[in-house]
PDB file of C-alpha atoms and ligand atoms in Angstrom:
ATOM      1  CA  UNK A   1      13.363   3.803  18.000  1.00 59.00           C
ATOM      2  CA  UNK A   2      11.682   4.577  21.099  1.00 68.00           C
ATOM      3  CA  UNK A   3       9.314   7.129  19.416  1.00 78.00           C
ATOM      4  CA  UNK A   4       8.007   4.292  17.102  1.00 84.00           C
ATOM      5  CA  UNK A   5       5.193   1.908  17.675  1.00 88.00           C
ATOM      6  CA  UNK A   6       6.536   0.037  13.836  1.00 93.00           C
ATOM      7  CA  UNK A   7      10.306  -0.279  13.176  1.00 95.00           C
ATOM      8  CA  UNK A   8       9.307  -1.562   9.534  1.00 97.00           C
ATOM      9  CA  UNK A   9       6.322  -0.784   7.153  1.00 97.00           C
ATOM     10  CA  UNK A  10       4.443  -1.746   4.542  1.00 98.00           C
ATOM     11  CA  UNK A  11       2.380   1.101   2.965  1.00 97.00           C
ATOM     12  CA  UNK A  12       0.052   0.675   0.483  1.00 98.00           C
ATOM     13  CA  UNK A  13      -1.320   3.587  -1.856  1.00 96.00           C
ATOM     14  CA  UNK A  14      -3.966   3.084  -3.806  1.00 94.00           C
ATOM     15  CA  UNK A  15      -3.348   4.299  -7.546  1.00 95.00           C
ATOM     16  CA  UNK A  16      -5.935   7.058  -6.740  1.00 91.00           C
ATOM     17  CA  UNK A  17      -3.582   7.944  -4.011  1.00 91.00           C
ATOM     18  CA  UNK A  18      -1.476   9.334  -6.236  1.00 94.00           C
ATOM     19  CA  UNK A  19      -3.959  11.233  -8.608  1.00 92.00           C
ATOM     20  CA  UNK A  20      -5.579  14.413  -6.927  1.00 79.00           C
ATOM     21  CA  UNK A  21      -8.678  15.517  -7.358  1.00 82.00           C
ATOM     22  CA  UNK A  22      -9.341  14.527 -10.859  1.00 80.00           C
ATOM     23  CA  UNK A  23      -9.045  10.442 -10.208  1.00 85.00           C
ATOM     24  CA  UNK A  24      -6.976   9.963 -13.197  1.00 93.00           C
ATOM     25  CA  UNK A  25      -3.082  10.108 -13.911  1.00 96.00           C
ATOM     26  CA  UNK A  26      -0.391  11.720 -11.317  1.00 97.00           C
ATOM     27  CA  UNK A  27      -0.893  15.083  -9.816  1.00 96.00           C
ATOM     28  CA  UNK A  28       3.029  15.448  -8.932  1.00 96.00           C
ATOM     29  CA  UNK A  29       2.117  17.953  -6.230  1.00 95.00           C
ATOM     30  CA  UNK A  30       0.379  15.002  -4.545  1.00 94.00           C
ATOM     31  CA  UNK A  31       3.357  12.724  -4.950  1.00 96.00           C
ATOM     32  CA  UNK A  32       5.380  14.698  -3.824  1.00 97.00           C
ATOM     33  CA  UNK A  33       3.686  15.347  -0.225  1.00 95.00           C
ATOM     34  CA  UNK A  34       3.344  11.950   0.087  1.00 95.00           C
ATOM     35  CA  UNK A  35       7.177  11.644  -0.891  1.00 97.00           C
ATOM     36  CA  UNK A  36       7.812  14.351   2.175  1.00 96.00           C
ATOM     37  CA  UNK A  37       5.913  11.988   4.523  1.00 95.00           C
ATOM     38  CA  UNK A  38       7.650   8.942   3.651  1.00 96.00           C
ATOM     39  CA  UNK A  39      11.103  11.092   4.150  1.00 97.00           C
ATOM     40  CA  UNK A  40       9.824  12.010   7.224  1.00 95.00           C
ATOM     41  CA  UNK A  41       9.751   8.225   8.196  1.00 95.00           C
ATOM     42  CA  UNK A  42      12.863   7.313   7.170  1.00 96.00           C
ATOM     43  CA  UNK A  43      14.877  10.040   8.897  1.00 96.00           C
ATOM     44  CA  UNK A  44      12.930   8.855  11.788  1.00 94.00           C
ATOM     45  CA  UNK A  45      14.737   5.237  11.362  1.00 95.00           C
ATOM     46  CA  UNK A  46      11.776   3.802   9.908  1.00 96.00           C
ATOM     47  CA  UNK A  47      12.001   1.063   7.477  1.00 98.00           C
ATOM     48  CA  UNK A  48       9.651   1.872   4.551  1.00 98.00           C
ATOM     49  CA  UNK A  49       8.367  -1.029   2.035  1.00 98.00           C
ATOM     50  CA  UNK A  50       6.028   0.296  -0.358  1.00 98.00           C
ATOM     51  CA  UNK A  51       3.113  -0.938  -2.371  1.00 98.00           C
ATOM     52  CA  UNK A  52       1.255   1.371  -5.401  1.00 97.00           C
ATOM     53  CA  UNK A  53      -1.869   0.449  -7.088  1.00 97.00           C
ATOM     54  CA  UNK A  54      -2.911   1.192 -10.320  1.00 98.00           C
ATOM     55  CA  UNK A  55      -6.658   2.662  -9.937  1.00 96.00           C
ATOM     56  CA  UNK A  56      -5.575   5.749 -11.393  1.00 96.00           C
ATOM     57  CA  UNK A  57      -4.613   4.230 -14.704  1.00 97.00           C
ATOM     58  CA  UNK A  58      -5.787   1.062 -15.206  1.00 98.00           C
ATOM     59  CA  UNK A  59      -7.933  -2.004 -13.374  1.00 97.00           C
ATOM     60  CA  UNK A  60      -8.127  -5.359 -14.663  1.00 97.00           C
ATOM     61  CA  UNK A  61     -12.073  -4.948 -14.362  1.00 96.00           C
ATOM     62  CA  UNK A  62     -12.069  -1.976 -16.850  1.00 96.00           C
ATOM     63  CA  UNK A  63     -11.806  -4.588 -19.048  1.00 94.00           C
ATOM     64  CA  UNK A  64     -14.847  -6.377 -18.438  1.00 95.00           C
ATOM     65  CA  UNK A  65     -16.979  -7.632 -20.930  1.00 95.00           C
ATOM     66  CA  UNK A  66     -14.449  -6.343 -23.899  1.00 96.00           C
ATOM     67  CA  UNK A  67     -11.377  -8.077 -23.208  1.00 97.00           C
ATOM     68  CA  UNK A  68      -9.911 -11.463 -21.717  1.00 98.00           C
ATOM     69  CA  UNK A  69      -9.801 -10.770 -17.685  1.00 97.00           C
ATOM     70  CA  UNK A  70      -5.438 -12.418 -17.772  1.00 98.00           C
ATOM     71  CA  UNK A  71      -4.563  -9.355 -20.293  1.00 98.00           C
ATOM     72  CA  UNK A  72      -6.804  -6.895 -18.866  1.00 98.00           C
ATOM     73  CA  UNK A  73      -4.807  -7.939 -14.967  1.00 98.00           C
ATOM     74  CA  UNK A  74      -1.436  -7.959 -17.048  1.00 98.00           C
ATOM     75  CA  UNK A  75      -2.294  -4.873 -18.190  1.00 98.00           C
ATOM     76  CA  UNK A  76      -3.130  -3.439 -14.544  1.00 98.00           C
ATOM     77  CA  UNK A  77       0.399  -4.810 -13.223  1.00 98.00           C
ATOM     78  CA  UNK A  78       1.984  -2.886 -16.119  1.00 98.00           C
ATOM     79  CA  UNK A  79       0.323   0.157 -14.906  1.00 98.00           C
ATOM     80  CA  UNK A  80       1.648  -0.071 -11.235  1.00 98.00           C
ATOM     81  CA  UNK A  81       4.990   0.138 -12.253  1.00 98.00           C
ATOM     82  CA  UNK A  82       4.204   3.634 -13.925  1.00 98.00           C
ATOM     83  CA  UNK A  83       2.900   4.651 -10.730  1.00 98.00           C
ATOM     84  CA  UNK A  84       5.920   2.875  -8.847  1.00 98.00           C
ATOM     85  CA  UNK A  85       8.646   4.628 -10.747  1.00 98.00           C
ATOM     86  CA  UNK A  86       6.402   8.599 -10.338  1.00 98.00           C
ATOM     87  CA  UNK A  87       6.844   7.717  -6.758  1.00 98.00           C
ATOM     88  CA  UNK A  88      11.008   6.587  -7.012  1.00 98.00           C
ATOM     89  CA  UNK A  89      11.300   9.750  -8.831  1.00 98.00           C
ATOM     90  CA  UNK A  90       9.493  12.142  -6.337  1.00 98.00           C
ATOM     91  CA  UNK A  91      10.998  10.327  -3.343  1.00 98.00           C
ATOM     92  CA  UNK A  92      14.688  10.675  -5.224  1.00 98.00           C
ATOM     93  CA  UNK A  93      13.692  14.119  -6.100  1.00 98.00           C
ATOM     94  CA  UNK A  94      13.833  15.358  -2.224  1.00 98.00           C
ATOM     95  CA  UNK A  95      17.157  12.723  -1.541  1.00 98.00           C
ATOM     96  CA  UNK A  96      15.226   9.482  -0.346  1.00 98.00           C
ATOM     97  CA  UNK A  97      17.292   6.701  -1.649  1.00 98.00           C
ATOM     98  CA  UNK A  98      15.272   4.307  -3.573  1.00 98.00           C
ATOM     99  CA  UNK A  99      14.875   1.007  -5.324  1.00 98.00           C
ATOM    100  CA  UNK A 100      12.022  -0.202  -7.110  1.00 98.00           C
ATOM    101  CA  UNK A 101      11.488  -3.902  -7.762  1.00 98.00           C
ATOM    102  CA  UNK A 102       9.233  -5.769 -10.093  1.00 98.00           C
ATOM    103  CA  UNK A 103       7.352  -8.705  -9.693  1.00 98.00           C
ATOM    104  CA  UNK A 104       7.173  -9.376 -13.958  1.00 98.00           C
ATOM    105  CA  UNK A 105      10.811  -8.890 -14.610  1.00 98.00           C
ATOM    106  CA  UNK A 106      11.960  -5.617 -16.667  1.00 98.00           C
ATOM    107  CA  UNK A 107      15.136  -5.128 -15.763  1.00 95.00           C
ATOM    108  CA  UNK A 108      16.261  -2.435 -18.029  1.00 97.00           C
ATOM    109  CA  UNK A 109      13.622  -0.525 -15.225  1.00 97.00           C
ATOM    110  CA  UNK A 110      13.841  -2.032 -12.244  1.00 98.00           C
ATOM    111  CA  UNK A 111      15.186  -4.669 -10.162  1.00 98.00           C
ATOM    112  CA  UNK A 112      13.292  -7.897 -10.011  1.00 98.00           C
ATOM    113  CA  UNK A 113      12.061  -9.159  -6.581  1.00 98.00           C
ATOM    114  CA  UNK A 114      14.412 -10.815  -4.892  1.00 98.00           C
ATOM    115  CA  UNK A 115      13.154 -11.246  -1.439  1.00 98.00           C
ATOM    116  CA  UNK A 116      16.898 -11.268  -0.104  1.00 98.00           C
ATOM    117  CA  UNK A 117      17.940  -7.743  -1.557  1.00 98.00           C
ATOM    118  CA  UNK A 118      14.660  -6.322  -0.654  1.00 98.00           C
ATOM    119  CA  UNK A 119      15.336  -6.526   2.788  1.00 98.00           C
ATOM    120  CA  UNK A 120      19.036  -5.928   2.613  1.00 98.00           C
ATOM    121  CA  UNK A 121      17.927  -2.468   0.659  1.00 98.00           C
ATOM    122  CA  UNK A 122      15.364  -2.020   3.579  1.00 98.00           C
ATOM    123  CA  UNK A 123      18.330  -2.436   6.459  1.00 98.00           C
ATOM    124  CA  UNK A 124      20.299  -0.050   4.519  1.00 98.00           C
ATOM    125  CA  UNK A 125      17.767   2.669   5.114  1.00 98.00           C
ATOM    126  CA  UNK A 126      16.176   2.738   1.251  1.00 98.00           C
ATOM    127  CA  UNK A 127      12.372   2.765   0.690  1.00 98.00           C
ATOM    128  CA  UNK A 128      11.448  -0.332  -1.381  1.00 99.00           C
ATOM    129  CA  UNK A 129       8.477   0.001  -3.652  1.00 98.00           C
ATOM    130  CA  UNK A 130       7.250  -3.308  -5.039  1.00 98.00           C
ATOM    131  CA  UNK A 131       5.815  -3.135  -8.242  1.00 98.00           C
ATOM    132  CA  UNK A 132       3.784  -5.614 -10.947  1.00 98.00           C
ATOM    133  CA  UNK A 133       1.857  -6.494  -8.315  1.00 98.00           C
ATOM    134  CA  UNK A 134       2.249 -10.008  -7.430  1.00 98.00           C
ATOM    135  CA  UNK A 135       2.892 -11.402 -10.779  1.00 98.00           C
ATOM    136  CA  UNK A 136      -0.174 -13.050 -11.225  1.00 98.00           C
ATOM    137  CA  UNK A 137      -3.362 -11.905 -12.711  1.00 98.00           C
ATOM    138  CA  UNK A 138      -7.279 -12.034 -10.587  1.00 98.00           C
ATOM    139  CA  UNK A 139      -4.777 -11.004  -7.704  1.00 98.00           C
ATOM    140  CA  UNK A 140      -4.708  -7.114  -6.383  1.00 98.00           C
ATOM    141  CA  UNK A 141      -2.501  -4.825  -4.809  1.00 98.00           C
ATOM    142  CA  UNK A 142      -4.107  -5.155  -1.486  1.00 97.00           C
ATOM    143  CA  UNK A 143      -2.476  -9.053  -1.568  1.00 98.00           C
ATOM    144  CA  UNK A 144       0.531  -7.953  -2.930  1.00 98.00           C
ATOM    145  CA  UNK A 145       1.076  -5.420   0.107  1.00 98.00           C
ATOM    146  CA  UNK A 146       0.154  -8.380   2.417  1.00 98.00           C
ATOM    147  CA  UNK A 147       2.037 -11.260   0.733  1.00 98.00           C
ATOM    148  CA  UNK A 148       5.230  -8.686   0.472  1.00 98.00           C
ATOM    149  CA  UNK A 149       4.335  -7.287   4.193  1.00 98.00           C
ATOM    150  CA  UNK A 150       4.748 -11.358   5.002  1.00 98.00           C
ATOM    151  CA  UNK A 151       7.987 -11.611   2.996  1.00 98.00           C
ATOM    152  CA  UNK A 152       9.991  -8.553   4.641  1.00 98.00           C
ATOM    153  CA  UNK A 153       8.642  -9.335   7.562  1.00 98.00           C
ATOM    154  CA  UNK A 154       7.133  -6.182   8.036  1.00 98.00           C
ATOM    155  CA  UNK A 155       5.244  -5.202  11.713  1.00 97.00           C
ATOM    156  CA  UNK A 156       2.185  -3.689   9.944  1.00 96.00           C
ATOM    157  CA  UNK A 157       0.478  -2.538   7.034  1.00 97.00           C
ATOM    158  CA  UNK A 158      -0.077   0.719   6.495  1.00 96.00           C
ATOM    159  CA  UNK A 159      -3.555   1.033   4.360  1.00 96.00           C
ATOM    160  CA  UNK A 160      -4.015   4.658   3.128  1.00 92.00           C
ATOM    161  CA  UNK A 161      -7.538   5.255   2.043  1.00 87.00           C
ATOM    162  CA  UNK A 162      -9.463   8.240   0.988  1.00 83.00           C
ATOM    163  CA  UNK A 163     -11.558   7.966   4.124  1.00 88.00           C
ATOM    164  CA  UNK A 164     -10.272   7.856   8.219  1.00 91.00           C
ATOM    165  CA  UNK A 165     -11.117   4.471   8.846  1.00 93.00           C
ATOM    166  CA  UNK A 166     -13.357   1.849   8.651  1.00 94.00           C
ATOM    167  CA  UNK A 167     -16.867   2.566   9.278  1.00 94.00           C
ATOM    168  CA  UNK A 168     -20.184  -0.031   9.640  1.00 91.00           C
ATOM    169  CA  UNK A 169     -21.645   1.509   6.551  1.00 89.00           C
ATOM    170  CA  UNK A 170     -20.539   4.068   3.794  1.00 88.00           C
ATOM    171  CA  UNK A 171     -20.001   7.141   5.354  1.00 90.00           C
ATOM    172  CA  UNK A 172     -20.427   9.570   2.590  1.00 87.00           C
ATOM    173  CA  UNK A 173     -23.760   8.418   2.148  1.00 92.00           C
ATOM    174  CA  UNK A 174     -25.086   7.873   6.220  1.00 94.00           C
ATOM    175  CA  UNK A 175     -24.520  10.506   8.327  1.00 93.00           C
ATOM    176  CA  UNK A 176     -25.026   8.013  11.578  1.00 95.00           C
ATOM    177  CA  UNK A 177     -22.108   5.622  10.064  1.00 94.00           C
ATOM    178  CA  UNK A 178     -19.859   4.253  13.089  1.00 94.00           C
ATOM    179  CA  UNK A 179     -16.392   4.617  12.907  1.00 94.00           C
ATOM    180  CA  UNK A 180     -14.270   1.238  14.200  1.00 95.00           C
ATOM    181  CA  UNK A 181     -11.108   2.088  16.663  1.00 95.00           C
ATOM    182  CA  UNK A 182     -10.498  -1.691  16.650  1.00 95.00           C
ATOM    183  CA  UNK A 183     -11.953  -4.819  14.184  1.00 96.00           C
ATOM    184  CA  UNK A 184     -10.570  -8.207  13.936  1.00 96.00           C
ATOM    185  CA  UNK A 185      -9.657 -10.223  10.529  1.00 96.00           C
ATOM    186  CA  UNK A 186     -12.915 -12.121  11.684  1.00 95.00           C
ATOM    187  CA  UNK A 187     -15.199  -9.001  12.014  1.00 93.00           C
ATOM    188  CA  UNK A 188     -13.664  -7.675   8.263  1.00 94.00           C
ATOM    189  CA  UNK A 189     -14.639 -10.909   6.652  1.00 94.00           C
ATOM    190  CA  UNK A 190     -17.896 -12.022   7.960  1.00 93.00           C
ATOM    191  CA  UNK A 191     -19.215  -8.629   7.736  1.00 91.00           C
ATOM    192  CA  UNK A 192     -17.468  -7.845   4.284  1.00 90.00           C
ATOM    193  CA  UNK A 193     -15.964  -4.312   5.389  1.00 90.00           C
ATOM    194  CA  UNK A 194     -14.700  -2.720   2.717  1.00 83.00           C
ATOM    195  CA  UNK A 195     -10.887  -2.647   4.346  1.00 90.00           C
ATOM    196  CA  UNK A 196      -9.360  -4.913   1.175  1.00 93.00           C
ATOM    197  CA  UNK A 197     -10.341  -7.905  -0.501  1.00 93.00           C
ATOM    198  CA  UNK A 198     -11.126 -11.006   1.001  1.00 94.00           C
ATOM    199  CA  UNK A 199      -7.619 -12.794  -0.637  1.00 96.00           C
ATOM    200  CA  UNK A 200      -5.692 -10.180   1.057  1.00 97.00           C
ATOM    201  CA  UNK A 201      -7.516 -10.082   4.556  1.00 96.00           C
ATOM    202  CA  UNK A 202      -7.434 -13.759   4.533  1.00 96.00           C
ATOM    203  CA  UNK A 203      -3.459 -13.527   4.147  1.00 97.00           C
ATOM    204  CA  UNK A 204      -3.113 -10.896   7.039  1.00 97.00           C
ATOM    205  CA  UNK A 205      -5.190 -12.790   9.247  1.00 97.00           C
ATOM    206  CA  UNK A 206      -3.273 -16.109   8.599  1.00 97.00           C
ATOM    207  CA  UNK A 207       0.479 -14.435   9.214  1.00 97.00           C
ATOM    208  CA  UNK A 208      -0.854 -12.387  11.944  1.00 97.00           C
ATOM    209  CA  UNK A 209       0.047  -8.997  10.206  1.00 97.00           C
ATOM    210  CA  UNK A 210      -2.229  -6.181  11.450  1.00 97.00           C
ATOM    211  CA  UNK A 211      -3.201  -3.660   9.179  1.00 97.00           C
ATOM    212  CA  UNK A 212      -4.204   0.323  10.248  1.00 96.00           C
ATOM    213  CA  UNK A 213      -6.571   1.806   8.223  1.00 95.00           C
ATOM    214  CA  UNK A 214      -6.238   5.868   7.839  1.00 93.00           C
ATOM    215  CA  UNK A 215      -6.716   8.791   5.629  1.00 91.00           C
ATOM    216  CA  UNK A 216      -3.795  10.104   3.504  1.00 88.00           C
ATOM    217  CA  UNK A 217      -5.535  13.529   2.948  1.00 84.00           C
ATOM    218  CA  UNK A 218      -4.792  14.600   6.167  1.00 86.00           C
ATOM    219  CA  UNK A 219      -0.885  16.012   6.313  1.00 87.00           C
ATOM    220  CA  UNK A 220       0.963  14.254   8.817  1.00 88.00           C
ATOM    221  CA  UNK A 221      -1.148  11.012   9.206  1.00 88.00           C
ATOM    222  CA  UNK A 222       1.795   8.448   8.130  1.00 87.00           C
ATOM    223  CA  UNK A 223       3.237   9.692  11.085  1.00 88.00           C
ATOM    224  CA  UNK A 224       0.851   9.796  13.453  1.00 89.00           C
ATOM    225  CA  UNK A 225       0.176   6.006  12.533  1.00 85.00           C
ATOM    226  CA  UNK A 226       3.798   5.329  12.890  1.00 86.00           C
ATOM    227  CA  UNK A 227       4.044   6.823  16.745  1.00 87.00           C
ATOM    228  CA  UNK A 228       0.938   5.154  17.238  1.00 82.00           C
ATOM    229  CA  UNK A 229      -1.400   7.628  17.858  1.00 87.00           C
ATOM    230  CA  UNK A 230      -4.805   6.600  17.650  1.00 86.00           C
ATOM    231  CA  UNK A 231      -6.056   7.126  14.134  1.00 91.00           C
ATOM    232  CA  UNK A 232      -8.157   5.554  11.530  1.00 94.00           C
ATOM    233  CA  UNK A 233      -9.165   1.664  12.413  1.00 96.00           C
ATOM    234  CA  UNK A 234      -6.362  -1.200  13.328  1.00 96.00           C
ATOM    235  CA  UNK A 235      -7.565  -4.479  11.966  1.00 97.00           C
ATOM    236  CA  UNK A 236      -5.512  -7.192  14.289  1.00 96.00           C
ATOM    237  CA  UNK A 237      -6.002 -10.760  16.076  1.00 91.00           C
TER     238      UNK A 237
HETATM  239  N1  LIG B   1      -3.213  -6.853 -10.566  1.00 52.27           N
HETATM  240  C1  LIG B   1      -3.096  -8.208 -10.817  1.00 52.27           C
HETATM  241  N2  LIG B   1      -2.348  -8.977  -9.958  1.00 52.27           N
HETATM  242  C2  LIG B   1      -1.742  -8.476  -8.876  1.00 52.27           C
HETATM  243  C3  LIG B   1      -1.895  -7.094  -8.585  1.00 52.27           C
HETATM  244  C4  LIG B   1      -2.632  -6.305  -9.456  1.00 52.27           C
HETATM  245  O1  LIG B   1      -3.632  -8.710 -11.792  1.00 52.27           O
HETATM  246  O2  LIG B   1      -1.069  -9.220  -8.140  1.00 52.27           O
HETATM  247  C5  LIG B   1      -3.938  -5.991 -11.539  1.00 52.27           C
HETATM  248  C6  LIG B   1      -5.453  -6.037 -11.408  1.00 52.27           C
HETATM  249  O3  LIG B   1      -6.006  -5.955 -12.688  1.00 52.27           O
HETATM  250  C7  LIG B   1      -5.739  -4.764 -10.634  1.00 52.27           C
HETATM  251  C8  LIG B   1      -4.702  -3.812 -11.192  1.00 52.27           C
HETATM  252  O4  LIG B   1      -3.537  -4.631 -11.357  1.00 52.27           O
HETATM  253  O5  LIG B   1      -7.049  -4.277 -10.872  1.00 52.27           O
HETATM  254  C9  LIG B   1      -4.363  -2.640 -10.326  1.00 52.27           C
HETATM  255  O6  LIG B   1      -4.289  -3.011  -8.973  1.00 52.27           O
HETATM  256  P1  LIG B   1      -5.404  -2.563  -7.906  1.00 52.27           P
HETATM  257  O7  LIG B   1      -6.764  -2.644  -8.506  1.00 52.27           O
HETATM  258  O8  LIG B   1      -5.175  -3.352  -6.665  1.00 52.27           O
HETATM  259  O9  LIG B   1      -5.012  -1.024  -7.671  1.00 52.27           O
HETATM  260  P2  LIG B   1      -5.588   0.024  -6.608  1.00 52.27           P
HETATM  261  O10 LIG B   1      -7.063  -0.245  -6.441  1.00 52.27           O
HETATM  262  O11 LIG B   1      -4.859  -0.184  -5.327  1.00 52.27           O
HETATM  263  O12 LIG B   1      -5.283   1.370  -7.212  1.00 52.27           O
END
């Protein structure tokens, strides 16, 4: 494991992650790069926990103002286990083994979380990808990849954005936007960077789990982060 900065991983993927161009549904073409990356890991001895979002389908706040915010969440926790079981089928498709387990239980789908198996799967060399969120609604992904990060006691969490990194102010919009190499929990939440929500920062900085920040567009970058070359921004201490 010498090549390896992380010997075990939380990534998160944003539903839009998994979407394409277009923002909306699964582009399988995308999944399945992303599905060669994560391979890529594994072989590589890496253990791979794995978070999916559900921007790409459904967020509890496309609900606002027409429907009651706990159905609207329960409906967004639903929708990450669509995405988490596109992703267990691209990832079996090219021979990664698999498990997906769900935070609301469903278990003619998917295992339920059991903390215990979880890792057990994650020693045996499958990917894990945690699903339903948390369980609880006005909760996001972002705090489920910490709070499961915490759980598996994972060495970092991978954040895989559209963008390289975390910068001081939008950079699609500034062209003299900084780029940060380095930030600390503190810097994230006083300044509100838009790394993840304030729950799920707050969690990271409390267990001590840093978080790198990089770009998924760019083919290769999950392992670049893994042998610790210096991409995108690592939030730490
Ligand atoms: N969600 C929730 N509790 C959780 C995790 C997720 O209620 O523990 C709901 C919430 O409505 C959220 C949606 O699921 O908007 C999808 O998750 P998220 O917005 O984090 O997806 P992403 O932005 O990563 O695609």
């Amino acid at each position: 494991m010498d090549c390896c900065k992380y010997k075990r991983v939380m990534l998160k993927l944003s539903g839009e992650a998994l979407s394409g161009e277009n923002g909306f549904g699964i582009d399988f073409d995308v999944a399945q790069r992303i599905s060669t990356e994560i391979k890529e890991l594994v072989e590589m001895g890496i253990e791979v926990g794995a978070v999916v979002g559900a921007g790409n389908i459904w967020r509890g706040r496309n609900g606002e103002g027409s429907m009651d915010r706990t159905t609207a969440d329960y409906m967004g926790m639903l929708a990450t286990c669509i995405n988490a079981l596109a992703l267990q089928d691209s990832l079996e498709s090219i021979g990664v083994k698999t498990r997906v387990q769900t935070a609301i239980e469903m278990k003619e789908v998917a295992e339920p979380f059991i903390r215990r198996r979880a890792m057990r799967h994650l020693e045996k060399g499958r990917v894990v990808i945690f699903a339903a969120g948390t369980g609880n609604p006005y909760f996001s992904t972002d705090t489920t990849a910490a709070l499961r990060a915490a759980e598996i006691e994972a060495d970092v969490i991978l954040l895989a954005k559209k963008v390289d990194g975390v910068y001081n102010k939008d950079p699609k919009k500034y062209d003299d936007a900084i780029k940060y190499d380095k930030l600390s929990y503190i810097n994230v939440l006083e300044q509100g960077l838009q790394v993840m929500d304030s729950t799920a920062a707050s969690l990271c900085m409390d267990n001590n789990i840093p978080i790198l920040v990089f770009a998924l567009d760019e083919p290769g970058n999950i392992k670049r982060a893994i042998t610790g070359e210096n991409i995108g921004t690592l939030v730490s201490k």
